[in-house]
XYZ file of C-alpha atoms in Angstrom:
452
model
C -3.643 -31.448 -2.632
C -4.290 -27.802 -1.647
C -3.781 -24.987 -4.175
C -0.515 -24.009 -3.557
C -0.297 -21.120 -6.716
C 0.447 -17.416 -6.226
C -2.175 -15.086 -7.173
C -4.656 -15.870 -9.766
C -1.909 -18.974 -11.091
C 0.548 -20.562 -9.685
C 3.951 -20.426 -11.754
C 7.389 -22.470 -11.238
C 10.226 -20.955 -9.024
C 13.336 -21.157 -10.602
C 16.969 -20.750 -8.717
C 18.785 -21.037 -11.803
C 21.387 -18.552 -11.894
C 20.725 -15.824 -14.531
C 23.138 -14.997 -17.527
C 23.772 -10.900 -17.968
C 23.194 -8.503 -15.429
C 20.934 -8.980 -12.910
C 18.458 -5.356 -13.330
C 18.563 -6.431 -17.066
C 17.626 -9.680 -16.711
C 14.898 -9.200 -14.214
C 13.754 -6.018 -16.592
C 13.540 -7.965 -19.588
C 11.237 -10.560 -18.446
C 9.204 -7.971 -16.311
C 8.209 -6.465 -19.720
C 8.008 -9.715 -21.119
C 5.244 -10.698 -18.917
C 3.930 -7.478 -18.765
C 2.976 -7.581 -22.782
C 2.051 -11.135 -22.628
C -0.478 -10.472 -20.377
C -3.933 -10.923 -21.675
C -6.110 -7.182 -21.509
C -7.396 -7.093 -18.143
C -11.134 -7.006 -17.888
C -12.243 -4.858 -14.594
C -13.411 -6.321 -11.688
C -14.636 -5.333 -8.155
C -12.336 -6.102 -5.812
C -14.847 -7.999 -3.540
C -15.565 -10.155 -6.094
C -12.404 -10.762 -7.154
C -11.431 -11.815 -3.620
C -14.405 -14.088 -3.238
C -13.812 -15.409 -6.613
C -10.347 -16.669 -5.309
C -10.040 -20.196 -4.157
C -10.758 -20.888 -0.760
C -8.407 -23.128 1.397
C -9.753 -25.626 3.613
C -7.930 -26.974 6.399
C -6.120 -29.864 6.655
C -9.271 -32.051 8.336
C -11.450 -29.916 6.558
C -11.813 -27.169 9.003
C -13.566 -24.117 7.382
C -10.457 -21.832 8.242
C -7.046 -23.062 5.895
C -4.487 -24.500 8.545
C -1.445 -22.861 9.448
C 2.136 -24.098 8.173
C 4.397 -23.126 10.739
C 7.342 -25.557 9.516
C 10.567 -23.377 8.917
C 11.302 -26.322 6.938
C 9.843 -29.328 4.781
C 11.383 -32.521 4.264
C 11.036 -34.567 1.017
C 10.497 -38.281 0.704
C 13.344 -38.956 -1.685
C 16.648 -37.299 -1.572
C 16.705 -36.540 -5.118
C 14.011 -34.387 -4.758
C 15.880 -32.210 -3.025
C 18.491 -31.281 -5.657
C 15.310 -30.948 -7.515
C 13.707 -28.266 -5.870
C 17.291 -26.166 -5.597
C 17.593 -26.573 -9.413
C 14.122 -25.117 -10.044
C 12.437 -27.586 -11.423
C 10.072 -28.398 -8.659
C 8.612 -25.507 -6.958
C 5.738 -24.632 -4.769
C 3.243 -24.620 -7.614
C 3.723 -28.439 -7.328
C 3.464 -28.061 -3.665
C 7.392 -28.937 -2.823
C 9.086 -26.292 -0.216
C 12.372 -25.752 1.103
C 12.274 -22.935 3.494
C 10.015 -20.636 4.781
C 12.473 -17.566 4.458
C 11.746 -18.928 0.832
C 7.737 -19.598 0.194
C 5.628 -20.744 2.648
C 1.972 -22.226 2.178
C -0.179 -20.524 4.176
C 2.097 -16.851 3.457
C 1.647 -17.673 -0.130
C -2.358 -18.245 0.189
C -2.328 -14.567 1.679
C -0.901 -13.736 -1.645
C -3.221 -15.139 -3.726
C -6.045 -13.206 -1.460
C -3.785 -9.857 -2.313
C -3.482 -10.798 -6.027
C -7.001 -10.946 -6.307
C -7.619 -7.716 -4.119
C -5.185 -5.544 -6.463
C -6.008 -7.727 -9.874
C -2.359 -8.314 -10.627
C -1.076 -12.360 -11.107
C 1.057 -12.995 -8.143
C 1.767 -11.050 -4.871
C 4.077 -11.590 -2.465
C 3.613 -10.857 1.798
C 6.703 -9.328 3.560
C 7.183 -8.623 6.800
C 6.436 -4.754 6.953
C 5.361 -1.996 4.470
C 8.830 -0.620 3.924
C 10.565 -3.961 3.642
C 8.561 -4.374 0.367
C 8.907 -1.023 -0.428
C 12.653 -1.423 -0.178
C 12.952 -4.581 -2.129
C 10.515 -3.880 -4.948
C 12.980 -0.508 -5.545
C 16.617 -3.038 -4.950
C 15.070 -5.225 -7.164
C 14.657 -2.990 -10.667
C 17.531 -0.804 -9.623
C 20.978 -1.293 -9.385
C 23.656 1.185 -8.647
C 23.848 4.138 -10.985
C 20.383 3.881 -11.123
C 17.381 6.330 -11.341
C 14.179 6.724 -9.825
C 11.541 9.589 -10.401
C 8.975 9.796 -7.330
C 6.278 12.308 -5.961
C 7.402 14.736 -3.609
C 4.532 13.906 -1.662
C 5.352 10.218 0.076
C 5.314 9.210 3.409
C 8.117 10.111 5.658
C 10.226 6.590 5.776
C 10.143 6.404 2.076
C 10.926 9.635 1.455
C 13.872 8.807 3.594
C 14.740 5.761 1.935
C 14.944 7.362 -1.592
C 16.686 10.231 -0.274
C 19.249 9.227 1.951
C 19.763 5.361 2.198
C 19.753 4.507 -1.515
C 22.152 6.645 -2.734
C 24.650 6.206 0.078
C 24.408 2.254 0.193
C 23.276 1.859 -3.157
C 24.423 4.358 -5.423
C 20.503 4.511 -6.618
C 19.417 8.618 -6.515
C 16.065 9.774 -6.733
C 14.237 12.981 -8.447
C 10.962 14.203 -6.676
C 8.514 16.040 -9.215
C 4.829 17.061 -8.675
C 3.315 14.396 -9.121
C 0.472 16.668 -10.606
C 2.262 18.524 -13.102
C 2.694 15.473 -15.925
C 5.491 17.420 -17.842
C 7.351 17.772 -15.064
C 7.393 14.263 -14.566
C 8.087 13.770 -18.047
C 10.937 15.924 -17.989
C 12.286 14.218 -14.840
C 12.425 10.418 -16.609
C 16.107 10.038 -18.363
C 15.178 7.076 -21.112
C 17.921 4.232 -20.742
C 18.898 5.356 -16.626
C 15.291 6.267 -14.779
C 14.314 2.401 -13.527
C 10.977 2.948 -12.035
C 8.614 5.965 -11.589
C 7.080 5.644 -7.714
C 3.743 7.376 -6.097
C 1.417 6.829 -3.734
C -2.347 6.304 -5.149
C -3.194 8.691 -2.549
C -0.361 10.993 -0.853
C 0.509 10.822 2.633
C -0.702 13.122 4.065
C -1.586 15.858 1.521
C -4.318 13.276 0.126
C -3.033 14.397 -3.619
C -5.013 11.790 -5.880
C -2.361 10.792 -8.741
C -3.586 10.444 -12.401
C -2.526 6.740 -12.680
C -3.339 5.789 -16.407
C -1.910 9.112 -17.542
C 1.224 8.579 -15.469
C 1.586 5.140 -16.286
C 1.549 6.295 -20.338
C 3.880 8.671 -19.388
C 6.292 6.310 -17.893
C 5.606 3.030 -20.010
C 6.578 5.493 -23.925
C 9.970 6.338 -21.797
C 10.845 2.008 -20.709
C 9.776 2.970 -17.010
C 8.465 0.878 -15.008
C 5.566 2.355 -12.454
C 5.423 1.328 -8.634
C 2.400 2.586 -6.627
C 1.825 2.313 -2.646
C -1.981 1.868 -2.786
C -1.775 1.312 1.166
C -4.258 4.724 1.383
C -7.008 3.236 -1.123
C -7.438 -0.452 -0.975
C -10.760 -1.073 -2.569
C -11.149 2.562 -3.515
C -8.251 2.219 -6.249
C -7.136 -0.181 -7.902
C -3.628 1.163 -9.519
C -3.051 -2.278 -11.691
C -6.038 -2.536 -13.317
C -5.836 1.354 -14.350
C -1.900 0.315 -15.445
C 0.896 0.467 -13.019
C 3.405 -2.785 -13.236
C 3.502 -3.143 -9.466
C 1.268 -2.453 -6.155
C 2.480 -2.222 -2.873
C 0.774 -2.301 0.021
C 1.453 -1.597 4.006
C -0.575 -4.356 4.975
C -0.356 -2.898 8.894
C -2.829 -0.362 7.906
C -6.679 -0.743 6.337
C -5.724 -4.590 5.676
C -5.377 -5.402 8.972
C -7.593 -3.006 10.153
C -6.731 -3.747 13.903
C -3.618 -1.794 14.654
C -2.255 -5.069 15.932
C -0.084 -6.763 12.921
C 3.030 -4.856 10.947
C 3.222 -6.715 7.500
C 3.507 -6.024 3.395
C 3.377 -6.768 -0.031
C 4.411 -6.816 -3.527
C 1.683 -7.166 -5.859
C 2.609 -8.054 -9.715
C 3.565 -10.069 -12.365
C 4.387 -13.130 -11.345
C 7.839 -12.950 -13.170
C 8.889 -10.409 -10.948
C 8.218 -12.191 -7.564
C 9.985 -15.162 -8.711
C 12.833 -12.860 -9.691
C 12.641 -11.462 -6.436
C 13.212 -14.555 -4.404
C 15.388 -16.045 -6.808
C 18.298 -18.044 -4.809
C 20.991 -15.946 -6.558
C 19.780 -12.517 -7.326
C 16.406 -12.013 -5.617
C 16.256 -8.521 -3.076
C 12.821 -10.886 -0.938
C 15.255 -14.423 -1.150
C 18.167 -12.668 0.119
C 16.861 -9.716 1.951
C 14.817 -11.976 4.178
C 11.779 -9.737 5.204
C 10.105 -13.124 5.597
C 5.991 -12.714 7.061
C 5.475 -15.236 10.246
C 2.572 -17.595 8.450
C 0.570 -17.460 11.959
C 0.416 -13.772 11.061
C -0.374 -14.482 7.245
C -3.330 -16.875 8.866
C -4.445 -13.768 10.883
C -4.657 -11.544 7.668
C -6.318 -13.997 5.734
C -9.230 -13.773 7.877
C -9.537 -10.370 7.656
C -9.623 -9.567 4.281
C -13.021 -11.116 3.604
C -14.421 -8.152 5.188
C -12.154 -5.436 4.136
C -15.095 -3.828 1.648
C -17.150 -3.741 4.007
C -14.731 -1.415 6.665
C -14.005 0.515 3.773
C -17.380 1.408 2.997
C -17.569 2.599 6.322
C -14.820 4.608 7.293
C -15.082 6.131 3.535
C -18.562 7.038 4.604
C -17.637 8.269 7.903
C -15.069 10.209 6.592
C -17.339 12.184 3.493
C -19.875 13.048 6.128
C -17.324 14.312 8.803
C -15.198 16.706 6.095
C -19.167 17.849 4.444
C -19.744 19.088 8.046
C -16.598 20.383 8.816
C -15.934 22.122 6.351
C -19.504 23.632 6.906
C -18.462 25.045 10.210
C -15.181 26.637 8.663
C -12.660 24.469 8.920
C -10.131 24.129 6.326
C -10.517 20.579 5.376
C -8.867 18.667 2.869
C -10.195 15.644 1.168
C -11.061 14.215 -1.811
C -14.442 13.514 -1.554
C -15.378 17.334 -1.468
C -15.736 18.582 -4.742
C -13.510 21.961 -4.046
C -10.823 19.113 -3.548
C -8.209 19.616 -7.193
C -8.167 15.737 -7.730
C -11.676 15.334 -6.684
C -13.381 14.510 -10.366
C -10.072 12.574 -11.200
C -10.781 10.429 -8.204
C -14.262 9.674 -9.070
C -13.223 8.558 -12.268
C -11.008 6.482 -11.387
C -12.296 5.077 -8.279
C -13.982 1.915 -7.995
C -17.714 2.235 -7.743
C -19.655 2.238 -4.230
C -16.379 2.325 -2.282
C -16.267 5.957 -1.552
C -13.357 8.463 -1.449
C -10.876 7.744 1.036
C -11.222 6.987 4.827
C -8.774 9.415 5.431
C -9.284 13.493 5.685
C -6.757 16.386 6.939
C -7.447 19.639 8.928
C -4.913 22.630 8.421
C -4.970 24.469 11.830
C -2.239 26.781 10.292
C 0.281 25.869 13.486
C 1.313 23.012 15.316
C 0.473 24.483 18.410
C -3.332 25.017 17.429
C -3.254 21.388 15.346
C -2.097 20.068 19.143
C -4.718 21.629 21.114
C -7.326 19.904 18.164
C -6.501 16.636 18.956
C -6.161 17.316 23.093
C -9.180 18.360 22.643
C -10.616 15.577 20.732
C -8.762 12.580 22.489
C -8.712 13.908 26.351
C -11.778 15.761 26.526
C -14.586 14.263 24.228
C -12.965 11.087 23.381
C -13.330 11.566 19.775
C -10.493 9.590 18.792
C -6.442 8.737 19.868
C -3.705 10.668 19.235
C -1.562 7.994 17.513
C 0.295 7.723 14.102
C -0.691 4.740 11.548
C -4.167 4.292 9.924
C -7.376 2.369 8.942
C -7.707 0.770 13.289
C -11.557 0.854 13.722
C -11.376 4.050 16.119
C -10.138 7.159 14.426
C -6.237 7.864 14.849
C -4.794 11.585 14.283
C -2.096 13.059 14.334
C 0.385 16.146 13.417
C 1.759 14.916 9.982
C 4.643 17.846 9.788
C 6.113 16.580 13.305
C 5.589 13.088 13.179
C 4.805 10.762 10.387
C 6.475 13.462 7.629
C 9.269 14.321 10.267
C 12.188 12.907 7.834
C 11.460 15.845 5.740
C 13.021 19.147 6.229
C 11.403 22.537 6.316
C 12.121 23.040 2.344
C 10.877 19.360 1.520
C 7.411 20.024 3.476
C 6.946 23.199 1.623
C 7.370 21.899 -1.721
C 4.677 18.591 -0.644
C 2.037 20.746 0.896
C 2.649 19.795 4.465
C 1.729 22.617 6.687
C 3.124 22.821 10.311
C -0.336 22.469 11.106
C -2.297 19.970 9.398
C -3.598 17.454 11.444
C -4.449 13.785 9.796
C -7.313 11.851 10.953
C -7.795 8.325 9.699
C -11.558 7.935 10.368
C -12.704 5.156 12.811
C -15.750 3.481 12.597
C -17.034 2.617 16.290
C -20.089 4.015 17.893
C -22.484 5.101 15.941
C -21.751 7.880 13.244
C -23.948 10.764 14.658
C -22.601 10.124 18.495
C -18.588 10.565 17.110
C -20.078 13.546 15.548
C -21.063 14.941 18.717
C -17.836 14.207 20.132
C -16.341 16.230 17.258
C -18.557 19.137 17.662
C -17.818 19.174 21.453
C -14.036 19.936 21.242
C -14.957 22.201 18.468
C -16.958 24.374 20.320
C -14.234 24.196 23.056
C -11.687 25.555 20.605
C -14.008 28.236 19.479
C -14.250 28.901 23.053
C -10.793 30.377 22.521
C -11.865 32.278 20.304
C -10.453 30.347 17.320
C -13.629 29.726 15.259
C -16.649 31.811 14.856
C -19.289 30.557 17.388
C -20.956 27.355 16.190
């Protein structure tokens, strides 16, 4: 029988309604797991993912098969009322529904569990629907969250403006930099859960994870980090956050081609979450197509290896860049502020970030940038989303950050001007270099740039 267990374990679904409240039930055995976990002893991420089990297909095929049943059937009918009471579950290999667990979604899982060292993951059908379940989940209305200023656009939105009018959940943005601000920010007995992105989007602000996650954890907080900028690079669990999420759409996939997420934690908390009664996944229903959750599971074999290389790519393009007067931004450079935090925290070989940013000071010069360097020497596209092999840029202020007003940008860094680039790998490195260098030298044409 195939290995049917979330993460590194499987563990038994339950659908047995919970006594008390639901955020204090689900918070209570969150931090129940959380301290019965054994110390967790570091591993790369590669290994970890080829230390996972591998699933065969059904008549042995190399490749797992693909379940694409919405529903099971059972041989006896009393297994039914079985598996709705929780006492048989897919760690036995009995399912109900696909909206509820699904083989092949759930072997994705166990290849995300093992990428972000946590016991159980989840897949979801997009970035945000994870991001907006993991936060319904340990919140409930008159609830508190304290998050970086810094975030991407959509979940900047969410915490600002859908939560507290359909939720009654409100939000406090600190710098994520400045710990006592944080500090300050956390109200013991209301903040819920303290949310940042491993990396910001698009500022590339590296956050102090263990230091954070103390800071949280002495205040009850729970810490939620979108780690969808540094897979491989980072690895937020294993340096102490309670849950990883991940836009799978991005460096995951790596092809531009698939829109899917996940929840990456104790297992505790993804049964919680797609528990019959209470669970925000279960009753949400941001449920990942398994034919896509095949897709992904072929790809993540190789994600170290793209990583290596667009990290690579992207060290060498900001070193000479920055060389030619550019204002560049990104961690790898050692003028970056979070630049010696990042290489102690980072995971070794894996590099810095694939992603870098260019300040052009105005929108209209950031524009003429990437004219330049998609219609005249084919450099890259002008197209929102990261980690596709070719390099994607675009204006962060206008576009992926547009949810933010002029006041909100200011206070996160984003200038009207800063261009992100999430660095490709095709072609060779030194022929994208040239393309680079040709619609600099165009720009400085204009007189923008001292002659290079």
């Amino acid at each position: 029988m195939a290995d049917t267990g979330i993460g590194h374990h499987g563990f038994n679904f339950s659908s047995k309604k919970r006594s008390g409240s639901e955020d204090q039930w689900d918070r209570e055995d969150f931090i129940a797991a959380k301290k019965a976990m054994k110390p967790m002893i570091w591993e790369d991420p590669a290994a970890a993912i080829s230390n996972t089990r591998h699933e065969f297909g059904e008549h042995g095929g190399v490749n797992m098969s693909i379940e694409a049943s919405a529903t099971f059937t059972v041989m006896e009918p009393e297994t039914m009322r079985r598996m709705f009471s929780g006492e048989l579950g897919p760690d036995r290999d009995f399912f109900i529904y696909s909206r509820h667990f699904n083989p092949t979604v759930l072997n994705l899982g166990r290849l995300m569990a093992s990428l972000e060292g946590t016991e159980a993951a989840y897949c979801t059908a997009s970035g945000m629907s994870a991001i907006s379940s993991v936060l319904l989940q340990l919140c409930s209305s008159g609830g508190h969250v304290v998050a970086s200023r810094t975030l991407y656009g959509g979940t900047h939105a969410l915490l600002t403006h859908f939560l507290p009018r359909a939720c009654n959940i409100t939000t406090s943005f600190v710098d994520i930099r400045d710990h006592e601000m944080v500090r300050e920010a956390i109200t013991e007995g209301k903040t819920k859960v303290l949310y940042f992105e491993s990396m910001s989007n698009p500022t590339l602000a590296v956050a102090n994870v263990p230091e954070l996650c103390r800071i949280a954890h002495d205040k009850g907080v729970l810490v939620v980090v979108d780690n969808t900028f540094a897979p491989m690079v980072l690895s937020p669990a294993r340096l102490g956050a309670d849950v990883v999420i991940h836009s799978i759409s991005k460096y995951i996939s790596g092809g531009a081609d698939i829109i899917a997420g996940a929840v990456c934690g104790p297992a505790s908390l993804v049964n919680a979450m797609m528990d019959l009664h209470q669970g925000a996944l279960m009753l949400l229903g941001p449920t990942m197509n398994p034919k896509v959750a095949f897709e992904l599971s072929e790809r993540i074999p190789h994600l170290s290896l793209r990583m290596k290389e667009h990290c690579n790519r992207a060290l060498v393009y900001a070193t000479r860049m920055k060389k030619l007067g550019l204002k560049v931004i990104y961690p790898g450079l050692e003028d970056h502020p979070d630049h010696f935090i990042l290489k102690s925290l980072a995971n070794k070989d894996y590099g810095y970030g694939g992603i870098l940013c260019v300040d052009m000071e105005t929108e209209e010069r950031a524009n003429r940038l990437m004219n330049l360097l998609q219609n005249c020497s084919q450099f890259g596209f002008m197209a929102v989303s990261l980690g596709y092999y070719e390099t994607l840029m675009s204006c962060s202020g206008s576009s992926t950050s547009s949810e933010m007003n002029a006041e909100e940008k200011a206070l996160a860094g984003i200038s009207p001007g800063l261009v992100r680039m999430s660095i490709g790998y095709s072609g060779t490195l030194e022929q994208k270099w040239s393309q680079l260098e040709k619609a600099l030298s165009r720009l400085n044409d204009s007189g923008f740039f001292q002659k290079i």
